[in-house]
């Protein structure tokens, strides 16, 4: 099957292309259906990469068994000191599972991805935020979820292109476990994600953030040993 792209992005579902005010349902090249594609529900193709479009709730380990889901700040800090994989829900509340899990450093490389997927590299994130792929760069609103989303509307005042890529960074923040008072923070301000880069290497943790601008900007950090962050998975198209 051929693959339709507009500005390097495959439109994510009916409603993303219109003829006047009418939603386009299908596009053909001759007799070949080129849009919508046959990508599975919960996935989106961006710049020849297929991403999961929600934050992971995976707990199964590649080596077998499961990552523990931690329910207290003190226990999460203990896992950090022990250098053991662990994850938690936002504010340690299972009712917040729609945000996905917040994994510690020691969990990111051992949690089992969905079949065929992998933990993204920093370069994978750079591909989808690069000018070549995203003509709106450095405005990364295309990677934010369409309204309504979790970003603070008093910060994210530029709403152009929101949801266009289908990546859907919702602004669910991140966390730190550097003391027994584990903190989950930046709710509505950042969407933090782990990469597979080495601990404390540049780009081991990235974010789409509103901290310095009225639109989403792409940022990368190297301080990662005690951090907590959601995970997305990726595979080559």
mmCIF file of C-alpha atoms in Angstrom:
data_model
loop_
_atom_site.group_PDB
_atom_site.id
_atom_site.type_symbol
_atom_site.label_atom_id
_atom_site.label_comp_id
_atom_site.label_asym_id
_atom_site.label_seq_id
_atom_site.Cartn_x
_atom_site.Cartn_y
_atom_site.Cartn_z
ATOM 1 C CA UNK A 1 0.000 0.000 0.000
ATOM 2 C CA UNK A 2 1.240 3.498 -0.823
ATOM 3 C CA UNK A 3 1.591 6.103 1.921
ATOM 4 C CA UNK A 4 0.155 9.641 1.804
ATOM 5 C CA UNK A 5 2.155 12.362 3.569
ATOM 6 C CA UNK A 6 1.461 16.079 3.952
ATOM 7 C CA UNK A 7 4.598 18.007 4.927
ATOM 8 C CA UNK A 8 6.218 14.702 5.940
ATOM 9 C CA UNK A 9 3.350 13.683 8.245
ATOM 10 C CA UNK A 10 0.693 11.039 7.644
ATOM 11 C CA UNK A 11 -2.662 12.606 8.699
ATOM 12 C CA UNK A 12 -3.922 10.778 11.758
ATOM 13 C CA UNK A 13 -7.440 9.646 10.936
ATOM 14 C CA UNK A 14 -10.603 10.899 9.321
ATOM 15 C CA UNK A 15 -11.260 14.533 10.188
ATOM 16 C CA UNK A 16 -7.670 15.631 9.579
ATOM 17 C CA UNK A 17 -8.259 16.314 5.843
ATOM 18 C CA UNK A 18 -11.238 18.344 4.669
ATOM 19 C CA UNK A 19 -12.719 19.388 1.356
ATOM 20 C CA UNK A 20 -14.298 22.658 2.365
ATOM 21 C CA UNK A 21 -16.074 21.718 5.595
ATOM 22 C CA UNK A 22 -16.558 18.041 4.681
ATOM 23 C CA UNK A 23 -14.299 15.345 6.135
ATOM 24 C CA UNK A 24 -12.423 13.376 3.464
ATOM 25 C CA UNK A 25 -12.969 9.651 4.100
ATOM 26 C CA UNK A 26 -10.501 8.007 1.688
ATOM 27 C CA UNK A 27 -7.866 9.039 -0.880
ATOM 28 C CA UNK A 28 -6.803 6.807 -3.780
ATOM 29 C CA UNK A 29 -3.935 6.835 -6.285
ATOM 30 C CA UNK A 30 -5.615 5.113 -9.194
ATOM 31 C CA UNK A 31 -7.134 2.035 -7.537
ATOM 32 C CA UNK A 32 -4.672 2.029 -4.598
ATOM 33 C CA UNK A 33 -5.888 3.314 -1.237
ATOM 34 C CA UNK A 34 -3.227 5.720 0.075
ATOM 35 C CA UNK A 35 -5.139 7.156 3.036
ATOM 36 C CA UNK A 36 -6.082 6.322 5.720
ATOM 37 C CA UNK A 37 -3.292 3.818 6.249
ATOM 38 C CA UNK A 38 -3.566 0.427 7.931
ATOM 39 C CA UNK A 39 -1.571 1.454 11.022
ATOM 40 C CA UNK A 40 -3.031 -0.152 14.125
ATOM 41 C CA UNK A 41 -5.184 1.750 16.600
ATOM 42 C CA UNK A 42 -2.985 3.488 19.160
ATOM 43 C CA UNK A 43 -0.178 4.095 16.658
ATOM 44 C CA UNK A 44 0.746 6.996 14.398
ATOM 45 C CA UNK A 45 3.304 7.315 11.580
ATOM 46 C CA UNK A 46 5.489 10.426 11.570
ATOM 47 C CA UNK A 47 8.490 10.832 9.257
ATOM 48 C CA UNK A 48 8.880 7.094 8.531
ATOM 49 C CA UNK A 49 8.638 6.212 12.224
ATOM 50 C CA UNK A 50 5.605 4.564 13.833
ATOM 51 C CA UNK A 51 4.970 5.721 17.404
ATOM 52 C CA UNK A 52 2.625 4.650 20.137
ATOM 53 C CA UNK A 53 0.424 7.688 20.661
ATOM 54 C CA UNK A 54 -0.339 7.244 24.376
ATOM 55 C CA UNK A 55 1.985 6.955 27.358
ATOM 56 C CA UNK A 56 2.958 3.413 28.298
ATOM 57 C CA UNK A 57 1.356 1.388 31.070
ATOM 58 C CA UNK A 58 3.613 -1.602 30.357
ATOM 59 C CA UNK A 59 5.051 -3.412 33.386
ATOM 60 C CA UNK A 60 6.313 -6.683 31.871
ATOM 61 C CA UNK A 61 10.098 -7.041 31.949
ATOM 62 C CA UNK A 62 12.090 -8.170 28.917
ATOM 63 C CA UNK A 63 13.722 -10.826 31.133
ATOM 64 C CA UNK A 64 10.403 -11.934 32.641
ATOM 65 C CA UNK A 65 8.430 -10.804 35.652
ATOM 66 C CA UNK A 66 7.049 -7.314 36.155
ATOM 67 C CA UNK A 67 8.184 -3.885 37.266
ATOM 68 C CA UNK A 68 6.598 -3.025 40.622
ATOM 69 C CA UNK A 69 4.084 -0.197 40.659
ATOM 70 C CA UNK A 70 5.055 1.918 43.677
ATOM 71 C CA UNK A 71 2.391 3.481 45.896
ATOM 72 C CA UNK A 72 4.402 5.764 48.208
ATOM 73 C CA UNK A 73 7.072 8.438 47.782
ATOM 74 C CA UNK A 74 9.352 6.782 50.311
ATOM 75 C CA UNK A 75 9.266 3.446 48.498
ATOM 76 C CA UNK A 76 10.095 5.121 45.185
ATOM 77 C CA UNK A 77 13.105 6.786 46.788
ATOM 78 C CA UNK A 78 14.213 3.405 48.134
ATOM 79 C CA UNK A 79 14.087 1.924 44.620
ATOM 80 C CA UNK A 80 16.260 4.816 43.439
ATOM 81 C CA UNK A 81 18.837 4.137 46.162
ATOM 82 C CA UNK A 82 18.772 0.414 45.330
ATOM 83 C CA UNK A 83 19.044 1.158 41.603
ATOM 84 C CA UNK A 84 16.047 -1.088 40.983
ATOM 85 C CA UNK A 85 13.404 -0.630 38.257
ATOM 86 C CA UNK A 86 10.105 0.822 39.427
ATOM 87 C CA UNK A 87 7.176 2.877 38.197
ATOM 88 C CA UNK A 88 4.257 4.781 39.682
ATOM 89 C CA UNK A 89 1.068 6.521 38.708
ATOM 90 C CA UNK A 90 0.650 10.290 38.930
ATOM 91 C CA UNK A 91 0.662 11.217 42.624
ATOM 92 C CA UNK A 92 0.720 7.450 43.332
ATOM 93 C CA UNK A 93 -2.974 7.265 42.450
ATOM 94 C CA UNK A 94 -4.155 4.317 40.326
ATOM 95 C CA UNK A 95 -7.111 6.433 39.207
ATOM 96 C CA UNK A 96 -4.593 8.467 37.173
ATOM 97 C CA UNK A 97 -3.653 5.466 34.988
ATOM 98 C CA UNK A 98 -4.869 7.263 31.841
ATOM 99 C CA UNK A 99 -1.681 9.350 32.053
ATOM 100 C CA UNK A 100 0.462 6.214 31.796
ATOM 101 C CA UNK A 101 3.189 5.181 34.215
ATOM 102 C CA UNK A 102 6.113 7.304 35.398
ATOM 103 C CA UNK A 103 9.195 5.067 35.176
ATOM 104 C CA UNK A 104 12.521 5.497 36.935
ATOM 105 C CA UNK A 105 15.835 5.373 35.098
ATOM 106 C CA UNK A 106 16.378 1.715 35.915
ATOM 107 C CA UNK A 107 13.054 0.687 34.370
ATOM 108 C CA UNK A 108 13.261 2.379 30.987
ATOM 109 C CA UNK A 109 15.607 -0.111 29.276
ATOM 110 C CA UNK A 110 14.183 -3.278 30.845
ATOM 111 C CA UNK A 111 10.438 -2.769 30.351
ATOM 112 C CA UNK A 112 9.188 -4.887 27.454
ATOM 113 C CA UNK A 113 7.977 -2.843 24.458
ATOM 114 C CA UNK A 114 4.993 -3.945 22.368
ATOM 115 C CA UNK A 115 5.959 -6.442 19.660
ATOM 116 C CA UNK A 116 8.209 -4.848 17.044
ATOM 117 C CA UNK A 117 8.696 -1.622 18.988
ATOM 118 C CA UNK A 118 11.693 -0.224 20.882
ATOM 119 C CA UNK A 119 12.497 2.522 23.366
ATOM 120 C CA UNK A 120 13.192 5.628 21.231
ATOM 121 C CA UNK A 121 16.647 7.078 20.878
ATOM 122 C CA UNK A 122 17.251 10.786 21.232
ATOM 123 C CA UNK A 123 17.788 10.800 17.455
ATOM 124 C CA UNK A 124 14.270 9.370 16.915
ATOM 125 C CA UNK A 125 12.815 12.381 18.708
ATOM 126 C CA UNK A 126 15.097 14.725 16.789
ATOM 127 C CA UNK A 127 13.814 13.275 13.502
ATOM 128 C CA UNK A 128 10.205 14.144 14.250
ATOM 129 C CA UNK A 129 11.057 17.639 15.522
ATOM 130 C CA UNK A 130 13.485 18.511 12.739
ATOM 131 C CA UNK A 131 12.692 21.272 10.237
ATOM 132 C CA UNK A 132 12.788 18.769 7.361
ATOM 133 C CA UNK A 133 9.967 16.757 8.881
ATOM 134 C CA UNK A 134 8.133 19.510 10.743
ATOM 135 C CA UNK A 135 7.916 22.652 8.605
ATOM 136 C CA UNK A 136 6.569 24.550 11.621
ATOM 137 C CA UNK A 137 9.846 24.047 13.558
ATOM 138 C CA UNK A 138 10.788 25.431 16.029
ATOM 139 C CA UNK A 139 7.068 25.541 16.845
ATOM 140 C CA UNK A 140 6.420 21.973 18.007
ATOM 141 C CA UNK A 141 2.681 22.437 18.560
ATOM 142 C CA UNK A 142 2.167 19.796 15.885
ATOM 143 C CA UNK A 143 3.269 17.211 18.512
ATOM 144 C CA UNK A 144 0.848 18.416 21.172
ATOM 145 C CA UNK A 145 -2.559 16.826 21.525
ATOM 146 C CA UNK A 146 -5.514 18.575 19.973
ATOM 147 C CA UNK A 147 -7.644 20.600 22.366
ATOM 148 C CA UNK A 148 -8.755 19.852 24.974
ATOM 149 C CA UNK A 149 -5.447 18.649 26.405
ATOM 150 C CA UNK A 150 -3.659 18.850 29.737
ATOM 151 C CA UNK A 151 -1.390 21.790 28.915
ATOM 152 C CA UNK A 152 -2.073 24.970 30.882
ATOM 153 C CA UNK A 153 -3.992 27.237 28.443
ATOM 154 C CA UNK A 154 -2.491 30.335 30.071
ATOM 155 C CA UNK A 155 0.946 29.087 28.948
ATOM 156 C CA UNK A 156 0.144 27.301 25.693
ATOM 157 C CA UNK A 157 -1.554 30.268 24.074
ATOM 158 C CA UNK A 158 -0.416 29.443 20.525
ATOM 159 C CA UNK A 159 -2.685 26.555 19.533
ATOM 160 C CA UNK A 160 -1.799 26.400 15.823
ATOM 161 C CA UNK A 161 -1.088 22.869 14.551
ATOM 162 C CA UNK A 162 -2.045 21.147 17.827
ATOM 163 C CA UNK A 163 -2.661 17.459 17.155
ATOM 164 C CA UNK A 164 -1.563 17.619 13.523
ATOM 165 C CA UNK A 165 1.109 14.927 13.866
ATOM 166 C CA UNK A 166 -0.927 12.593 16.075
ATOM 167 C CA UNK A 167 1.957 12.169 18.535
ATOM 168 C CA UNK A 168 -0.277 13.695 21.219
ATOM 169 C CA UNK A 169 2.031 14.958 23.970
ATOM 170 C CA UNK A 170 -0.561 15.838 26.581
ATOM 171 C CA UNK A 171 1.543 17.730 29.102
ATOM 172 C CA UNK A 172 1.536 15.162 31.888
ATOM 173 C CA UNK A 173 4.815 16.350 33.413
ATOM 174 C CA UNK A 174 7.442 14.149 35.053
ATOM 175 C CA UNK A 175 8.977 13.582 38.445
ATOM 176 C CA UNK A 176 12.045 13.250 40.638
ATOM 177 C CA UNK A 177 12.901 10.683 43.302
ATOM 178 C CA UNK A 178 15.971 12.385 44.803
ATOM 179 C CA UNK A 179 14.560 12.218 48.359
ATOM 180 C CA UNK A 180 11.887 10.424 50.347
ATOM 181 C CA UNK A 181 9.592 13.273 49.265
ATOM 182 C CA UNK A 182 9.360 12.043 45.668
ATOM 183 C CA UNK A 183 7.849 14.827 43.583
ATOM 184 C CA UNK A 184 5.678 14.523 40.489
ATOM 185 C CA UNK A 185 5.640 17.921 38.862
ATOM 186 C CA UNK A 186 5.363 20.179 35.806
ATOM 187 C CA UNK A 187 1.771 19.081 35.257
ATOM 188 C CA UNK A 188 0.380 21.058 32.317
ATOM 189 C CA UNK A 189 3.787 22.594 31.599
ATOM 190 C CA UNK A 190 5.916 19.755 30.202
ATOM 191 C CA UNK A 191 5.490 16.380 28.558
ATOM 192 C CA UNK A 192 8.641 14.497 29.629
ATOM 193 C CA UNK A 193 9.766 11.240 27.992
ATOM 194 C CA UNK A 194 12.641 8.804 28.415
ATOM 195 C CA UNK A 195 15.004 7.914 25.591
ATOM 196 C CA UNK A 196 17.512 5.071 25.407
ATOM 197 C CA UNK A 197 20.533 7.392 25.679
ATOM 198 C CA UNK A 198 23.017 6.591 28.436
ATOM 199 C CA UNK A 199 22.209 7.873 31.915
ATOM 200 C CA UNK A 200 23.248 11.516 32.287
ATOM 201 C CA UNK A 201 24.102 11.717 28.588
ATOM 202 C CA UNK A 202 22.596 14.593 26.641
ATOM 203 C CA UNK A 203 19.116 13.658 25.498
ATOM 204 C CA UNK A 204 18.549 10.822 27.957
ATOM 205 C CA UNK A 205 15.320 12.652 28.800
ATOM 206 C CA UNK A 206 13.395 14.942 26.455
ATOM 207 C CA UNK A 207 10.295 17.087 26.705
ATOM 208 C CA UNK A 208 7.806 19.142 24.817
ATOM 209 C CA UNK A 209 7.516 22.155 27.083
ATOM 210 C CA UNK A 210 5.876 25.565 27.502
ATOM 211 C CA UNK A 211 8.359 26.830 30.084
ATOM 212 C CA UNK A 212 10.039 29.392 27.838
ATOM 213 C CA UNK A 213 7.430 30.056 25.153
ATOM 214 C CA UNK A 214 3.731 30.329 24.353
ATOM 215 C CA UNK A 215 4.069 27.331 22.034
ATOM 216 C CA UNK A 216 5.564 23.874 22.592
ATOM 217 C CA UNK A 217 9.342 23.752 22.304
ATOM 218 C CA UNK A 218 11.582 20.674 22.215
ATOM 219 C CA UNK A 219 14.084 20.337 25.048
ATOM 220 C CA UNK A 220 16.615 17.719 26.138
ATOM 221 C CA UNK A 221 18.380 17.095 29.440
ATOM 222 C CA UNK A 222 21.293 15.018 30.678
ATOM 223 C CA UNK A 223 20.499 14.925 34.424
ATOM 224 C CA UNK A 224 18.502 11.736 34.639
ATOM 225 C CA UNK A 225 19.649 9.414 37.455
ATOM 226 C CA UNK A 226 16.832 10.269 39.864
ATOM 227 C CA UNK A 227 14.174 11.352 37.347
ATOM 228 C CA UNK A 228 10.777 9.803 36.610
ATOM 229 C CA UNK A 229 9.192 10.072 33.173
ATOM 230 C CA UNK A 230 6.609 8.485 30.882
ATOM 231 C CA UNK A 231 7.625 6.304 27.923
ATOM 232 C CA UNK A 232 6.535 6.122 24.308
ATOM 233 C CA UNK A 233 7.687 3.338 21.976
ATOM 234 C CA UNK A 234 8.693 3.539 18.319
ATOM 235 C CA UNK A 235 9.501 1.333 15.323
ATOM 236 C CA UNK A 236 10.624 1.930 11.765
ATOM 237 C CA UNK A 237 7.796 2.247 9.254
#
